[in-house]
Structures are given as C-alpha cells and as structure tokens.
Short mmCIF file of C-alpha atoms in Angstrom, two decimals:
data_model
loop_
_atom_site.label_atom_id
_atom_site.label_comp_id
_atom_site.label_asym_id
_atom_site.label_seq_id
_atom_site.Cartn_x
_atom_site.Cartn_y
_atom_site.Cartn_z
CA MET A 101 -26.68 3.89 -67.41
CA ALA A 102 -28.70 1.70 -69.71
CA GLU A 103 -30.47 3.45 -72.55
CA CYS A 104 -34.00 2.18 -73.08
CA SER A 105 -36.86 2.97 -75.39
CA ALA A 106 -40.15 1.47 -76.49
CA VAL A 107 -40.48 2.98 -79.94
CA ALA A 108 -40.81 1.48 -83.37
CA THR A 109 -37.21 1.66 -84.52
CA GLN A 110 -35.79 -0.59 -87.20
CA GLY A 111 -32.48 -2.32 -87.33
CA PRO A 112 -30.52 -4.40 -84.85
CA ALA A 113 -31.57 -4.49 -81.23
CA THR A 114 -29.28 -3.60 -78.41
CA GLY A 115 -28.99 -6.52 -76.06
CA ILE A 116 -26.69 -8.94 -74.29
CA GLU A 117 -25.31 -10.85 -77.21
CA SER A 118 -23.42 -13.65 -75.50
CA SER A 119 -24.64 -16.16 -73.00
CA GLY A 120 -22.88 -14.18 -70.31
CA GLY A 121 -22.51 -17.01 -67.85
CA LEU A 122 -25.60 -18.96 -68.89
CA ASP A 123 -23.56 -21.95 -70.02
CA GLY A 124 -22.28 -24.70 -67.82
CA GLY A 125 -19.21 -26.73 -68.50
CA ASP A 126 -21.09 -29.18 -70.72
CA GLY A 127 -22.54 -26.48 -72.91
CA GLY A 128 -25.90 -26.49 -71.17
CA MET A 129 -27.26 -23.92 -68.77
CA ARG A 130 -26.10 -24.14 -65.19
CA ILE A 131 -28.68 -25.29 -62.65
CA LEU A 132 -27.97 -22.16 -60.60
CA THR A 133 -28.96 -20.03 -63.59
CA LYS A 134 -32.24 -21.89 -64.07
CA VAL A 135 -33.08 -21.78 -60.37
CA ALA A 136 -32.29 -18.07 -60.19
CA TYR A 137 -34.46 -17.39 -63.23
CA ALA A 138 -37.36 -19.36 -61.70
CA ALA A 139 -37.02 -17.76 -58.24
CA PRO A 140 -39.60 -14.96 -58.84
CA THR A 141 -42.33 -17.56 -59.38
CA VAL A 142 -42.39 -18.36 -55.65
CA GLY A 143 -43.81 -14.92 -54.89
CA LEU A 144 -45.97 -14.82 -58.02
CA ALA A 145 -47.55 -18.19 -57.17
CA ALA A 146 -48.29 -17.02 -53.62
CA LEU A 147 -50.69 -14.41 -55.04
CA GLY A 148 -53.04 -16.93 -56.62
CA LEU A 149 -54.67 -18.62 -53.61
CA PRO A 150 -55.37 -15.41 -51.64
CA LEU A 151 -56.92 -13.70 -54.65
CA LEU A 152 -59.22 -16.64 -55.37
CA ILE A 153 -60.24 -17.69 -51.87
CA TYR A 154 -59.08 -15.51 -48.97
CA LEU A 155 -59.49 -11.95 -50.28
CA PRO A 156 -63.24 -12.15 -51.03
CA ASP A 157 -63.88 -13.71 -47.61
CA TYR A 158 -61.65 -11.17 -45.81
CA TYR A 159 -63.27 -8.10 -47.36
CA GLY A 160 -66.71 -9.57 -46.82
CA THR A 161 -66.30 -10.66 -43.18
CA VAL A 162 -63.42 -8.75 -41.59
CA VAL A 163 -63.75 -5.48 -43.54
CA GLY A 164 -67.54 -5.85 -43.79
CA LEU A 165 -68.23 -4.96 -47.44
CA PRO A 166 -71.43 -6.31 -49.03
CA LEU A 167 -70.65 -9.51 -50.94
CA GLY A 168 -72.31 -8.10 -54.06
CA LEU A 169 -69.84 -5.20 -54.15
CA VAL A 170 -66.93 -7.56 -53.49
CA GLY A 171 -68.01 -9.77 -56.40
CA THR A 172 -68.42 -6.76 -58.70
CA ALA A 173 -64.94 -5.48 -57.87
CA PHE A 174 -63.38 -8.86 -58.64
CA LEU A 175 -65.32 -9.29 -61.88
CA VAL A 176 -64.39 -5.86 -63.28
CA ALA A 177 -60.74 -6.18 -62.20
CA ARG A 178 -60.42 -9.66 -63.71
CA LEU A 179 -61.90 -8.64 -67.07
CA ALA A 180 -59.61 -5.61 -67.24
CA ASP A 181 -56.65 -7.79 -66.27
CA ILE A 182 -57.15 -10.03 -69.31
CA ALA A 183 -56.87 -6.96 -71.56
CA VAL A 184 -53.61 -5.88 -69.91
CA ASP A 185 -51.60 -8.97 -70.91
CA PRO A 186 -51.43 -8.30 -74.68
CA VAL A 187 -50.42 -4.70 -73.97
CA VAL A 188 -47.54 -5.94 -71.81
CA GLY A 189 -46.52 -8.40 -74.52
CA ILE A 190 -46.43 -5.67 -77.16
CA LEU A 191 -44.47 -3.39 -74.83
CA THR A 192 -41.77 -6.01 -74.29
CA ASP A 193 -41.55 -6.71 -78.03
CA ARG A 194 -41.09 -3.01 -78.80
CA THR A 195 -38.60 -2.22 -76.05
CA ARG A 196 -34.91 -1.66 -76.77
CA CYS A 197 -32.71 -1.70 -73.69
CA ARG A 198 -29.15 -2.74 -72.83
CA PHE A 199 -30.47 -3.97 -69.49
CA GLY A 200 -32.77 -6.38 -71.34
CA ARG A 201 -36.33 -5.80 -72.48
CA PHE A 202 -37.91 -8.48 -70.26
CA ARG A 203 -35.67 -7.75 -67.29
CA LEU A 204 -36.57 -4.06 -67.55
CA TRP A 205 -40.32 -4.61 -67.29
CA LEU A 206 -39.94 -7.20 -64.54
CA ALA A 207 -37.85 -4.69 -62.60
CA ILE A 208 -40.51 -2.00 -63.13
CA GLY A 209 -43.43 -4.26 -62.27
CA THR A 210 -42.00 -5.70 -59.04
CA PRO A 211 -42.13 -2.57 -56.82
CA LEU A 212 -45.56 -1.71 -58.27
CA LEU A 213 -46.77 -5.19 -57.34
CA MET A 214 -45.33 -4.93 -53.84
CA LEU A 215 -47.05 -1.59 -53.24
CA SER A 216 -50.34 -2.98 -54.52
CA VAL A 217 -50.09 -6.11 -52.35
CA GLN A 218 -49.37 -4.04 -49.24
CA TYR A 219 -52.33 -1.80 -50.07
CA LEU A 220 -54.73 -4.69 -50.82
CA TYR A 221 -53.71 -7.32 -48.26
CA MET A 222 -53.39 -5.00 -45.27
CA PRO A 223 -56.36 -2.62 -45.53
CA PRO A 224 -57.27 -0.07 -42.83
CA PRO A 225 -60.40 -0.76 -40.74
CA ASP A 226 -62.42 1.80 -42.68
CA ALA A 227 -61.53 0.43 -46.13
CA GLY A 228 -64.41 0.57 -48.59
CA PHE A 229 -65.30 -0.49 -52.11
CA LEU A 230 -62.94 2.05 -53.71
CA HIS A 231 -60.02 0.72 -51.67
CA LEU A 232 -60.74 -2.84 -52.81
CA ALA A 233 -61.24 -1.82 -56.45
CA LEU A 234 -58.02 0.21 -56.60
CA GLY A 235 -56.06 -2.52 -54.82
CA LEU A 236 -57.29 -5.19 -57.20
CA ALA A 237 -56.63 -3.03 -60.26
CA GLY A 238 -53.08 -2.29 -59.13
CA THR A 239 -52.34 -5.88 -58.13
CA TYR A 240 -53.68 -7.47 -61.30
CA THR A 241 -51.97 -4.93 -63.58
CA ALA A 242 -48.59 -5.22 -61.85
CA TRP A 243 -48.93 -9.01 -61.66
CA SER A 244 -49.51 -9.14 -65.44
CA LEU A 245 -46.47 -6.93 -66.01
CA CYS A 246 -44.28 -9.24 -63.94
CA PHE A 247 -45.75 -12.55 -65.11
CA VAL A 248 -45.72 -11.88 -68.87
CA SER A 249 -42.25 -10.32 -68.88
CA HIS A 250 -40.85 -13.16 -66.76
CA LEU A 251 -42.45 -15.85 -68.92
CA GLY A 252 -41.22 -14.22 -72.13
CA TRP A 253 -37.72 -13.91 -70.68
CA GLY A 254 -37.67 -17.67 -70.08
CA GLY A 255 -38.29 -18.31 -73.76
CA THR A 256 -35.11 -16.40 -74.68
CA LEU A 257 -32.71 -17.99 -72.17
CA SER A 258 -31.87 -20.85 -74.49
CA GLY A 259 -32.62 -21.76 -78.07
CA ASP A 260 -31.84 -25.41 -77.43
CA TYR A 261 -34.83 -27.71 -77.99
CA ASP A 262 -34.24 -29.75 -74.83
CA GLU A 263 -32.86 -27.02 -72.59
CA ARG A 264 -36.06 -25.00 -72.84
CA ASN A 265 -37.93 -27.89 -71.26
CA SER A 266 -35.57 -27.78 -68.31
CA VAL A 267 -35.95 -24.00 -67.93
CA PHE A 268 -39.73 -24.21 -67.70
CA ALA A 269 -39.53 -27.32 -65.49
CA TRP A 270 -37.67 -25.24 -62.90
CA TRP A 271 -40.22 -22.46 -63.42
CA GLN A 272 -43.06 -24.87 -62.67
CA THR A 273 -41.26 -26.47 -59.70
CA LEU A 274 -40.71 -23.20 -57.83
CA PHE A 275 -44.20 -22.03 -58.77
CA LEU A 276 -45.58 -25.13 -57.06
CA VAL A 277 -43.34 -24.51 -54.05
CA GLY A 278 -44.75 -21.00 -53.65
CA GLY A 279 -48.30 -22.35 -53.87
CA LEU A 280 -47.63 -25.06 -51.29
CA VAL A 281 -46.07 -22.64 -48.81
CA VAL A 282 -48.91 -20.14 -48.94
CA THR A 283 -51.41 -23.02 -48.70
CA ALA A 284 -49.73 -24.18 -45.48
CA LEU A 285 -49.72 -20.74 -43.79
CA PRO A 286 -53.30 -20.99 -42.42
CA LEU A 287 -52.28 -24.26 -40.70
CA LEU A 288 -49.70 -22.53 -38.48
CA PRO A 289 -50.79 -22.52 -34.81
CA ALA A 290 -50.46 -18.74 -34.49
CA LEU A 291 -52.77 -18.18 -37.46
CA ARG A 292 -55.26 -20.88 -36.51
CA SER A 293 -56.12 -18.87 -33.42
CA ALA A 294 -56.24 -15.57 -35.34
CA PRO A 295 -57.80 -16.27 -38.77
CA GLN A 296 -58.16 -12.52 -39.46
CA GLN A 297 -54.36 -12.41 -39.70
CA VAL A 298 -54.12 -15.07 -42.41
CA LEU A 299 -54.47 -12.67 -45.35
CA PRO A 300 -51.89 -10.15 -44.02
CA ALA A 301 -49.50 -13.07 -43.37
CA MET A 302 -49.89 -14.17 -46.98
CA GLY A 303 -49.22 -10.61 -48.05
CA TRP A 304 -46.02 -10.52 -46.02
CA PHE A 305 -44.88 -13.78 -47.62
CA VAL A 306 -45.30 -12.20 -51.06
CA LEU A 307 -43.54 -9.00 -49.94
CA LEU A 308 -40.55 -11.02 -48.70
CA SER A 309 -40.28 -13.71 -51.37
CA LEU A 310 -40.95 -11.64 -54.49
CA PRO A 311 -38.12 -9.07 -54.21
CA LEU A 312 -35.67 -11.78 -53.15
CA GLY A 313 -36.59 -13.91 -56.14
CA VAL A 314 -36.60 -11.05 -58.62
CA GLY A 315 -33.31 -9.75 -57.21
CA ALA A 316 -31.68 -13.16 -57.67
CA ALA A 317 -32.93 -13.38 -61.26
CA LEU A 318 -31.81 -9.86 -62.22
CA ILE A 319 -28.37 -10.29 -60.64
CA LEU A 320 -27.54 -13.83 -61.72
CA VAL A 321 -29.31 -14.23 -65.07
CA PRO A 322 -28.44 -12.01 -68.05
CA GLU A 323 -30.86 -11.64 -70.90
CA HIS A 324 -29.68 -13.01 -74.18
CA ALA A 325 -31.17 -11.44 -77.30
CA GLY A 326 -30.17 -11.93 -80.91
CA SER A 327 -29.34 -8.96 -83.09
CA ARG A 328 -31.77 -9.78 -85.93
CA ARG A 329 -34.84 -8.28 -84.35
CA ARG A 330 -36.99 -5.60 -85.89
CA THR A 331 -39.94 -4.01 -84.16
CA PRO A 332 -43.19 -5.85 -84.95
CA GLY A 333 -45.81 -3.86 -86.84
CA ARG A 334 -49.58 -4.12 -87.15
CA ARG A 335 -49.35 -6.72 -89.90
CA ASP A 336 -47.11 -8.89 -87.74
CA TYR A 337 -49.71 -9.00 -84.98
CA LEU A 338 -52.56 -9.71 -87.39
CA SER A 339 -50.67 -12.49 -89.13
CA LEU A 340 -49.62 -13.93 -85.77
CA LEU A 341 -53.25 -14.56 -84.88
CA GLY A 342 -53.66 -16.40 -88.17
CA GLN A 343 -50.69 -18.72 -87.74
CA ALA A 344 -52.01 -22.28 -87.53
CA GLY A 345 -49.39 -23.60 -85.12
CA VAL A 346 -49.99 -20.76 -82.66
CA ILE A 347 -53.78 -21.09 -82.82
CA ARG A 348 -53.70 -24.86 -82.32
CA LEU A 349 -51.38 -24.56 -79.34
CA LEU A 350 -53.49 -21.84 -77.73
CA ALA A 351 -56.68 -23.85 -78.33
CA ALA A 352 -55.16 -26.96 -76.74
CA ASP A 353 -53.90 -24.96 -73.77
CA PHE A 354 -57.28 -23.25 -73.28
CA LEU A 355 -59.29 -26.48 -73.45
CA SER A 356 -56.97 -28.27 -71.06
CA SER A 357 -56.79 -25.38 -68.60
CA ALA A 358 -60.56 -24.81 -68.67
CA ALA A 359 -61.06 -28.51 -67.90
CA ILE A 360 -58.61 -28.38 -64.99
CA TYR A 361 -60.15 -25.21 -63.54
CA ALA A 362 -63.67 -26.63 -63.91
CA GLY A 363 -62.54 -29.83 -62.21
CA GLY A 364 -61.02 -27.77 -59.42
CA ALA A 365 -64.32 -25.98 -58.85
CA MET A 366 -66.04 -29.40 -58.67
CA PHE A 367 -63.33 -31.05 -56.54
CA PHE A 368 -64.92 -30.89 -53.09
CA PHE A 369 -68.43 -31.46 -54.47
CA TYR A 370 -67.40 -34.51 -56.50
CA TYR A 371 -65.39 -36.37 -53.85
CA GLY A 372 -67.87 -35.52 -51.13
CA THR A 373 -70.80 -36.81 -53.20
CA PHE A 374 -69.40 -39.79 -55.13
CA HIS A 375 -66.79 -40.99 -52.61
CA GLY A 376 -68.32 -39.81 -49.36
CA LEU A 377 -65.22 -37.91 -48.19
CA ASP A 378 -65.31 -35.01 -45.75
CA ARG A 379 -63.47 -31.75 -46.45
CA VAL A 380 -60.30 -32.75 -44.60
CA GLN A 381 -60.05 -36.03 -46.50
CA THR A 382 -60.71 -34.25 -49.81
CA ALA A 383 -58.06 -31.65 -48.97
CA THR A 384 -55.66 -34.56 -48.42
CA LEU A 385 -56.40 -35.75 -51.95
CA LEU A 386 -55.74 -32.24 -53.24
CA PHE A 387 -52.35 -32.31 -51.50
CA ALA A 388 -51.62 -35.63 -53.25
CA VAL A 389 -52.42 -33.98 -56.59
CA LYS A 390 -49.90 -31.21 -55.85
CA VAL A 391 -47.21 -33.72 -54.84
CA GLY A 392 -47.80 -35.62 -58.07
CA ALA A 393 -47.52 -32.37 -60.04
CA MET A 394 -44.21 -31.63 -58.33
CA LEU A 395 -42.82 -35.02 -59.40
CA GLY A 396 -44.22 -34.46 -62.88
CA THR A 397 -41.99 -31.45 -63.50
CA TYR A 398 -38.96 -33.74 -63.85
CA VAL A 399 -40.85 -36.46 -65.71
CA TRP A 400 -42.22 -34.20 -68.46
CA SER A 401 -39.01 -32.23 -68.83
CA ARG A 402 -37.30 -35.53 -69.69
CA MET A 403 -40.17 -36.93 -71.75
CA GLY A 404 -40.28 -33.80 -73.88
CA SER A 405 -36.68 -34.45 -74.86
CA ARG A 406 -37.00 -38.21 -75.38
CA LEU A 407 -40.25 -38.26 -77.35
CA GLU A 408 -40.26 -34.71 -78.79
CA LYS A 409 -42.46 -32.12 -77.15
CA HIS A 410 -45.64 -32.50 -79.17
CA ARG A 411 -45.63 -36.29 -78.75
CA ALA A 412 -44.98 -36.03 -75.01
CA MET A 413 -47.74 -33.43 -74.70
CA THR A 414 -50.11 -35.70 -76.63
CA LEU A 415 -49.27 -38.49 -74.19
CA ALA A 416 -49.87 -36.18 -71.21
CA PHE A 417 -53.26 -34.95 -72.44
CA GLY A 418 -54.26 -38.53 -73.26
CA GLY A 419 -53.05 -39.64 -69.82
CA LEU A 420 -55.21 -37.01 -68.14
CA ALA A 421 -58.24 -38.19 -70.10
CA LEU A 422 -57.55 -41.76 -68.98
CA MET A 423 -57.08 -40.70 -65.34
CA TYR A 424 -60.57 -39.20 -65.30
CA LEU A 425 -61.91 -42.67 -66.15
CA VAL A 426 -59.74 -44.26 -63.45
CA VAL A 427 -60.93 -41.76 -60.85
CA HIS A 428 -64.59 -42.27 -61.72
CA LEU A 429 -64.85 -45.95 -62.65
CA VAL A 430 -62.17 -47.77 -60.62
CA PRO A 431 -63.55 -48.54 -57.15
CA TRP A 432 -61.41 -47.54 -54.19
CA THR A 433 -62.41 -47.58 -50.54
CA THR A 434 -59.42 -46.27 -48.60
CA LEU A 435 -57.92 -42.79 -48.50
CA PRO A 436 -54.33 -43.99 -49.18
CA THR A 437 -55.54 -45.68 -52.37
CA GLY A 438 -57.25 -42.47 -53.42
CA MET A 439 -54.06 -40.52 -52.72
CA VAL A 440 -52.08 -42.83 -55.00
CA ILE A 441 -54.65 -42.43 -57.79
CA LEU A 442 -54.83 -38.65 -57.39
CA GLY A 443 -51.05 -38.45 -57.19
CA GLY A 444 -50.95 -40.19 -60.56
CA PHE A 445 -53.48 -37.69 -61.87
CA GLY A 446 -51.30 -34.82 -60.64
CA LEU A 447 -48.27 -36.32 -62.36
CA PHE A 448 -49.77 -35.39 -65.74
CA LEU A 449 -50.69 -31.82 -64.75
CA SER A 450 -47.18 -30.36 -65.02
CA ALA A 451 -46.80 -31.26 -68.69
CA ASP A 452 -48.83 -28.30 -70.00
CA PRO A 453 -47.01 -25.50 -68.12
CA ILE A 454 -43.64 -26.95 -69.16
CA LEU A 455 -44.07 -28.25 -72.69
CA VAL A 456 -46.67 -25.85 -74.10
CA ARG A 457 -44.55 -22.86 -73.03
CA SER A 458 -41.44 -24.48 -74.48
CA MET A 459 -43.29 -25.22 -77.74
CA MET A 460 -44.53 -21.64 -77.95
CA ALA A 461 -40.97 -20.34 -77.53
CA ASP A 462 -39.91 -22.60 -80.42
CA LEU A 463 -42.70 -21.10 -82.56
CA ALA A 464 -41.43 -17.61 -81.68
CA ASP A 465 -38.00 -18.54 -83.07
CA GLU A 466 -39.51 -19.90 -86.27
CA ARG A 467 -41.52 -16.72 -86.70
CA ARG A 468 -38.47 -14.54 -86.05
CA LEU A 469 -36.60 -16.39 -88.79
CA ALA A 470 -39.49 -15.95 -91.24
CA THR A 471 -40.33 -12.29 -90.52
CA GLY A 472 -37.36 -10.79 -88.68
CA ALA A 473 -39.73 -9.66 -85.91
CA ASP A 474 -39.30 -11.00 -82.39
CA GLN A 475 -42.74 -11.53 -80.82
CA MET A 476 -41.75 -13.68 -77.85
CA GLY A 477 -43.42 -11.23 -75.46
CA THR A 478 -46.70 -11.27 -77.36
CA LEU A 479 -46.78 -15.06 -77.51
CA ALA A 480 -46.11 -15.24 -73.76
CA SER A 481 -48.98 -12.81 -73.18
CA LEU A 482 -51.33 -14.95 -75.30
CA LEU A 483 -50.55 -17.96 -73.11
CA SER A 484 -51.35 -15.85 -70.06
CA VAL A 485 -54.63 -14.69 -71.61
CA SER A 486 -55.51 -18.30 -72.44
CA ASP A 487 -54.98 -19.34 -68.83
CA LYS A 488 -57.00 -16.44 -67.41
CA LEU A 489 -59.91 -17.00 -69.79
CA ALA A 490 -59.90 -20.68 -68.90
CA ALA A 491 -59.91 -19.81 -65.19
CA ALA A 492 -62.97 -17.62 -65.74
CA VAL A 493 -64.92 -19.74 -68.23
CA GLY A 494 -64.32 -23.27 -66.92
CA PRO A 495 -65.60 -22.87 -63.34
CA ALA A 496 -68.38 -20.49 -64.39
CA LEU A 497 -69.89 -22.97 -66.87
CA ALA A 498 -69.48 -25.93 -64.51
CA LEU A 499 -71.01 -24.18 -61.50
CA THR A 500 -73.85 -22.73 -63.57
CA ALA A 501 -74.73 -26.16 -64.94
CA LEU A 502 -74.58 -27.66 -61.46
CA SER A 503 -76.85 -24.99 -60.06
CA ALA A 504 -79.35 -25.39 -62.91
CA ALA A 505 -79.49 -29.13 -62.23
CA GLY A 506 -80.55 -28.49 -58.64
CA PHE A 507 -77.35 -29.61 -56.91
CA ASP A 508 -77.43 -28.57 -53.24
CA ALA A 509 -73.90 -27.83 -52.01
CA ARG A 510 -75.08 -27.75 -48.39
CA ALA A 511 -76.81 -31.13 -48.46
CA ALA A 512 -73.82 -33.21 -47.38
CA SER A 513 -75.90 -35.93 -45.76
CA VAL A 514 -78.94 -35.70 -48.04
CA PRO A 515 -78.99 -37.67 -51.32
CA GLN A 516 -78.80 -35.51 -54.44
CA THR A 517 -81.31 -35.91 -57.26
CA PRO A 518 -80.36 -38.21 -60.16
CA GLN A 519 -80.24 -35.19 -62.46
CA ALA A 520 -77.83 -33.37 -60.12
CA LEU A 521 -75.59 -36.44 -59.88
CA LEU A 522 -75.52 -36.81 -63.65
CA VAL A 523 -74.57 -33.16 -64.21
CA LEU A 524 -71.91 -33.35 -61.49
CA ALA A 525 -70.34 -36.37 -63.21
CA ILE A 526 -70.53 -34.63 -66.60
CA ALA A 527 -68.94 -31.42 -65.29
CA ALA A 528 -66.25 -33.10 -63.17
CA ILE A 529 -65.38 -36.10 -65.35
CA TRP A 530 -66.83 -36.45 -68.83
CA VAL A 531 -66.48 -32.92 -70.24
CA PRO A 532 -62.91 -32.48 -68.90
CA MET A 533 -62.02 -35.90 -70.35
CA ALA A 534 -63.35 -34.87 -73.78
CA ALA A 535 -61.50 -31.54 -73.57
CA HIS A 536 -58.18 -33.28 -72.92
CA MET A 537 -58.75 -35.75 -75.73
CA THR A 538 -59.35 -32.82 -78.09
CA SER A 539 -56.21 -31.10 -76.79
CA ALA A 540 -54.22 -34.30 -77.44
CA PHE A 541 -55.37 -34.30 -81.07
CA LEU A 542 -54.49 -30.61 -81.51
CA VAL A 543 -50.92 -30.90 -80.19
CA TRP A 544 -50.32 -34.09 -82.19
CA LEU A 545 -50.67 -31.88 -85.28
CA HIS A 546 -48.01 -29.43 -84.00
CA PRO A 547 -45.76 -28.72 -87.00
CA LEU A 548 -42.47 -27.87 -85.26
CA THR A 549 -40.42 -31.02 -84.70
CA ALA A 550 -37.01 -31.25 -83.03
CA ALA A 551 -35.27 -31.47 -86.40
CA ARG A 552 -37.11 -28.41 -87.73
CA GLN A 553 -36.36 -26.41 -84.58
CA GLN A 554 -32.68 -27.28 -84.81
CA SER A 555 -32.67 -26.11 -88.42
CA VAL A 556 -34.33 -22.83 -87.37
CA GLN A 557 -31.66 -22.24 -84.72
CA SER A 558 -28.88 -22.95 -87.20
CA GLU A 559 -30.29 -20.45 -89.69
CA LEU A 560 -30.76 -17.82 -86.98
CA ALA A 561 -27.16 -18.34 -85.85
CA VAL A 562 -25.93 -17.61 -89.37
CA LEU A 563 -28.04 -14.46 -89.67
CA GLU A 564 -27.08 -13.13 -86.24
#
C-alpha cells in the first residue's frame, strides 16, 4: 500500500528513483512509453468540442432550458474552473506518494470526471438549471485535476532537452486524434438521423477512451522523481510569479493562444465573407488546418532539437504571422488551393503545445536547482490557466468588436458595411498577426539554452 500525504514536510521526497523501464536500448525513452503516457489525452480532447458547441445547444433545445440560464451556468463554471488549476498545481507539488504525485491525482480525477460526464452528457428529461450547473462544476473541476496532473507528469518523464520535445509531440498527436474522432461522430449515419443522440454518443466516447488511456499510462509509465525536492512555501510561489523567464513564456503563450481562439471564432465569418465559401467548404478548410497540425507535431519536435526550442518557437510564431498575410493577401480561387494554404497554416499550430510546454519543464528544473523546491505542477497549472484565459478573452473581444461594427452574421448574401469588413479583417488577420509577432519576440529572449539546460541536469544529477 502506497503511503501518500499532501503536507508541508521537508527533506527528500519518496518517489520512483530510477527510470523503471522508461529507457529504450539507445538511452532514450521507448515509443511505447511515450504513447502510453499520451493515451489519456484522447479522452481529454474529446471533452472540448462538446463543451464549447454541443452542450449549450443540447440543454437549450433538447432539455429546453432558457438560453440565458445556460449561458450563465457556463460563465460561472468557466470562471471557477480557471481558479481550480493553481490549486491542483499546488496540490501536486505538495504531495508525497510512492505511487507518484502526478499519477495519484490523475488516478483520483479520472473516476470523478467519468461520473461528471455521465451526469452532464446524459441528463434525464426533467433536468433543470441546477443539474446543468452541478454537472459543469464537476466536469470542469475533475477535468482540471486530470489535465494539470497529466501535463505536469509529462515534464518529469525525462530531463533530456530533446526527449521532452518528443514526449509532448506524442501528447499533442493523440490530443488531435481525440479531437478528430469526436468531430467525426455527428457525421455517422445513425447520428445524422438522430441529432439528439450526438451529445450522449460523445459522452460514451469519453467514458470508453478516458479510462483505457489512463489505465495504460498508470500501468506502463512509472513516475520518475528526484530526491532533492522540498515542499514549496509561500515565498516560492511569490518569487515564481516574478521570474522573468516564466512570465515571458506565459505572456507569449497567452498572446498566441488568444489570437488562435479569436481567429477560430472568426473562422466561418471570415471565409464566408472574404472568400465566399459556404459552411461545408469552410469546414473542409478547418479539417485541412487539423491535418496540418497533425503533421506539425513531428516537424516541431525535430525543429526544437535542431534549432533549440526558443529559436524554433520564434520561427513558428513568425511563420504564423506570415501565414495570416498569405491567407488574406494571396489570391486563391479553388478550394484545393485553400486547403493547401490552410494546411500550411495548421503546420505551425502544433509548435506552441509542444515547445512551450517543453520549455516550461526546463524552467522547472532550473528553478529546482536554484531553490530545491519542485514546482513542476504549479508551472503546468499556469500554462493551463493561460490557455483558458485566452479561450475566454480572445473570442469575447473579437466577437464584441464585430458586433459593435455592425457585422450581420445572418446576412450571407447581403454585402456587409465597409466598417464591418474592416473590423472583421482586423479581428481575424491583423490583430492575431501582431500578437504572434510579439510572441516571437518574447520567446527569442528565452534565457534557457540547450547548453544551460544540460548544465542544470548535470548539477541536479550530482545533488540527487
């Protein structure tokens, strides 16, 4: 029986001290290990699309709740969810357990998430506002518990500068797979004829894929933790928020993510207005973006090793800024040409989830060497908070500006006003381009090079 606690004890941590099967014959991690670690992301990714698109529609049309109440429930739950992530990060940093601190909280969060999904995605006919509010609260809280602990665990699997890129590349690949599968479910013939069953079907996909993925990770992937790890105190958390490298990386991630989320909110409006595409054609372009992102997982994993992470990330952010110009200024008249261009755009999108997370894990090692406190969980939670804030702020600002400019989303065949067209171009192209250029500048200043990270690992090896 593993002994676990989450108290502020000093001294060496109890953990799995050897790689325990993480290494392959060449000294690197085995592919099976990386795939098994990434397996839970299939189920975690499958939660995103239903929560954003299908759940509000389902509770408003099938269940019959007033849309105002549905919107209120989502707003309150989302704001509370952002506050949960740092708590989860602190919990993982303060946990001592032979089973593994991240593995423990992932194991605890998974059944809670499954119960919440079953409750939320398969409501009884008489479900009301309280049912929706409780279901959202449970789902978001459990999802944060699983997501933050799983992301933090990935940062500890290897201290190797290049291997971390590969770990998060597999994370991103299976995350994209989960998103693609759940996106395709509504296209199945059985669900086309029964759209009210789409949300429950998505729930069942999560209920099947999540425990299988988590089970594979817990069984096949041990958690490696060094012995030089004291419990972080209040001063550690305050000083963490003042660390220049951490702040720059979070700012770059937030700006980039907010730009991507804002562009996503403008996607159908922009291509329908400026390129005259219908919703099916625009959805085809969106599929091309996802295919490009899938290919990009390999590209940026390799580029991060060849160029160093901060240089590769600078190239990726700069490439995204350039692709906005290509999309807007290069004339194209056929859908296949648009798919090639949007596929190239998608190619750059996978760099942030891979390289920024890998860079943040490197910063956690440098901080552990300097202070003796392991704050990998907290840093993972800050990345999660950055993403959630960007998802809330980016689309809200873009849609508000579009509405204020008089853009009519229903006027597909009626010309928009010049002011509305200008604001649409600003929100979909020019502001996201500027955000990515700023992000490129911020990561170029990242202080932790490959040589410095190798030195940090060597010093940690001596101490541990």
